[in-house]
Short mmCIF file of C-alpha atoms and ligand atoms in Angstrom, two decimals:
data_model
loop_
_atom_site.label_atom_id
_atom_site.label_comp_id
_atom_site.label_asym_id
_atom_site.label_seq_id
_atom_site.Cartn_x
_atom_site.Cartn_y
_atom_site.Cartn_z
CA MET O 1 105.27 -19.98 229.63
CA ASN O 2 103.38 -21.88 232.26
CA ASP O 3 99.76 -20.66 232.41
CA ASP O 4 98.88 -21.50 236.01
CA ALA O 5 99.17 -18.69 238.58
CA GLU O 6 99.68 -20.95 241.58
CA THR O 7 102.56 -22.74 239.82
CA LEU O 8 104.15 -19.44 238.79
CA VAL O 9 103.87 -18.09 242.36
CA ARG O 10 105.59 -21.21 243.71
CA LEU O 11 108.25 -20.94 240.99
CA SER O 12 109.08 -17.30 241.84
CA GLU O 13 109.22 -18.04 245.57
CA GLY O 14 111.31 -21.17 245.03
CA LEU O 15 113.78 -19.41 242.75
CA PHE O 16 114.19 -16.58 245.27
CA GLU O 17 114.88 -19.10 248.05
CA ILE O 18 117.85 -20.45 246.08
CA GLY O 19 119.14 -16.98 245.24
CA VAL O 20 117.66 -16.52 241.76
CA LEU O 21 115.66 -13.40 240.91
CA PRO O 22 112.90 -14.37 238.45
CA TYR O 23 112.90 -11.20 236.38
CA TYR O 24 111.67 -12.47 233.01
CA LEU O 25 108.81 -14.73 232.02
CA HIS O 26 109.07 -15.52 228.33
CA LEU O 27 106.10 -15.84 226.08
CA LEU O 28 106.26 -18.44 223.41
CA ASP O 29 108.73 -18.17 220.54
CA ARG O 30 106.40 -19.18 217.73
CA VAL O 31 108.40 -22.06 216.31
CA SER O 32 107.07 -25.09 214.52
CA GLY O 33 105.63 -27.74 216.82
CA ALA O 34 105.24 -25.49 219.88
CA GLY O 35 101.71 -24.19 219.22
CA HIS O 36 100.25 -25.98 222.23
CA PHE O 37 102.36 -23.72 224.50
CA GLU O 38 100.67 -20.54 223.21
CA VAL O 39 98.92 -18.49 225.92
CA GLU O 40 96.05 -16.20 224.85
CA PRO O 41 96.37 -12.42 225.58
CA ASP O 42 93.38 -12.43 227.96
CA ARG O 43 94.96 -15.24 229.94
CA ILE O 44 98.31 -13.41 230.08
CA GLU O 45 96.58 -10.34 231.53
CA LEU O 46 94.79 -12.44 234.12
CA LEU O 47 98.04 -14.17 235.12
CA GLN O 48 99.78 -10.80 235.48
CA ARG O 49 97.05 -9.56 237.83
CA GLN O 50 97.12 -12.79 239.84
CA LEU O 51 100.90 -12.66 240.26
CA LEU O 52 100.77 -8.99 241.30
CA GLN O 53 98.20 -9.86 243.97
CA GLN O 54 100.02 -12.88 245.34
CA LEU O 55 103.70 -11.92 245.22
CA PRO O 56 105.79 -9.02 246.48
CA GLY O 57 106.63 -6.74 243.56
CA TYR O 58 110.26 -7.83 243.34
CA LEU O 59 109.17 -11.43 242.66
CA VAL O 60 106.75 -10.61 239.82
CA PRO O 61 108.59 -11.44 236.59
CA ARG O 62 108.18 -9.17 233.56
CA MET O 63 106.35 -10.94 230.79
CA VAL O 64 108.32 -10.50 227.59
CA ARG O 65 108.53 -11.76 224.07
CA GLU O 66 111.62 -12.16 221.89
CA ILE O 67 111.09 -10.48 218.54
CA ALA O 68 113.68 -11.26 215.89
CA GLY O 69 115.92 -8.28 215.14
CA GLU O 70 114.97 -6.34 218.31
CA ALA O 71 117.88 -5.32 220.52
CA SER O 72 116.05 -6.27 223.71
CA LYS O 73 113.07 -8.26 224.85
CA THR O 74 109.69 -6.66 224.32
CA PRO O 75 107.45 -6.29 227.40
CA VAL O 76 103.95 -7.68 226.84
C1 PLP B 1 117.76 -11.63 227.04
C2 PLP B 1 119.04 -12.15 226.89
C3 PLP B 1 120.14 -11.37 227.28
C4 PLP B 1 119.96 -9.98 227.84
O1 PLP B 1 119.42 -10.01 229.14
P1 PLP B 1 118.95 -8.65 229.82
O2 PLP B 1 118.73 -9.06 231.24
O3 PLP B 1 117.67 -8.24 229.13
O4 PLP B 1 120.03 -7.65 229.66
C5 PLP B 1 121.40 -11.93 227.11
N1 PLP B 1 121.57 -13.17 226.61
C6 PLP B 1 120.51 -13.94 226.22
C7 PLP B 1 120.76 -15.31 225.65
C8 PLP B 1 119.22 -13.45 226.35
O5 PLP B 1 118.18 -14.21 225.97
#
């Protein structure tokens, strides 16, 4: 996921303007070669707080992770 609050706020607002509800924000699938996209837990918490402060609730995406074998995404 992108780790910059201002960018994520603009993304949610922009998606809503074109009729898309941004309801998931996916954390990294830990696959080979993607390590530089990892976001640390402290940073994820900070981003969640920043998005909650700057967006109406319906535009705050749920941060989730895909875990192999799980029937649904897992909220983080
Ligand atoms: C997550 C996911 C779904 C299910 O979406 P929900 O909104 O959680 O029901 C379906 N297809 C794909 C490819 C997905 O990644």
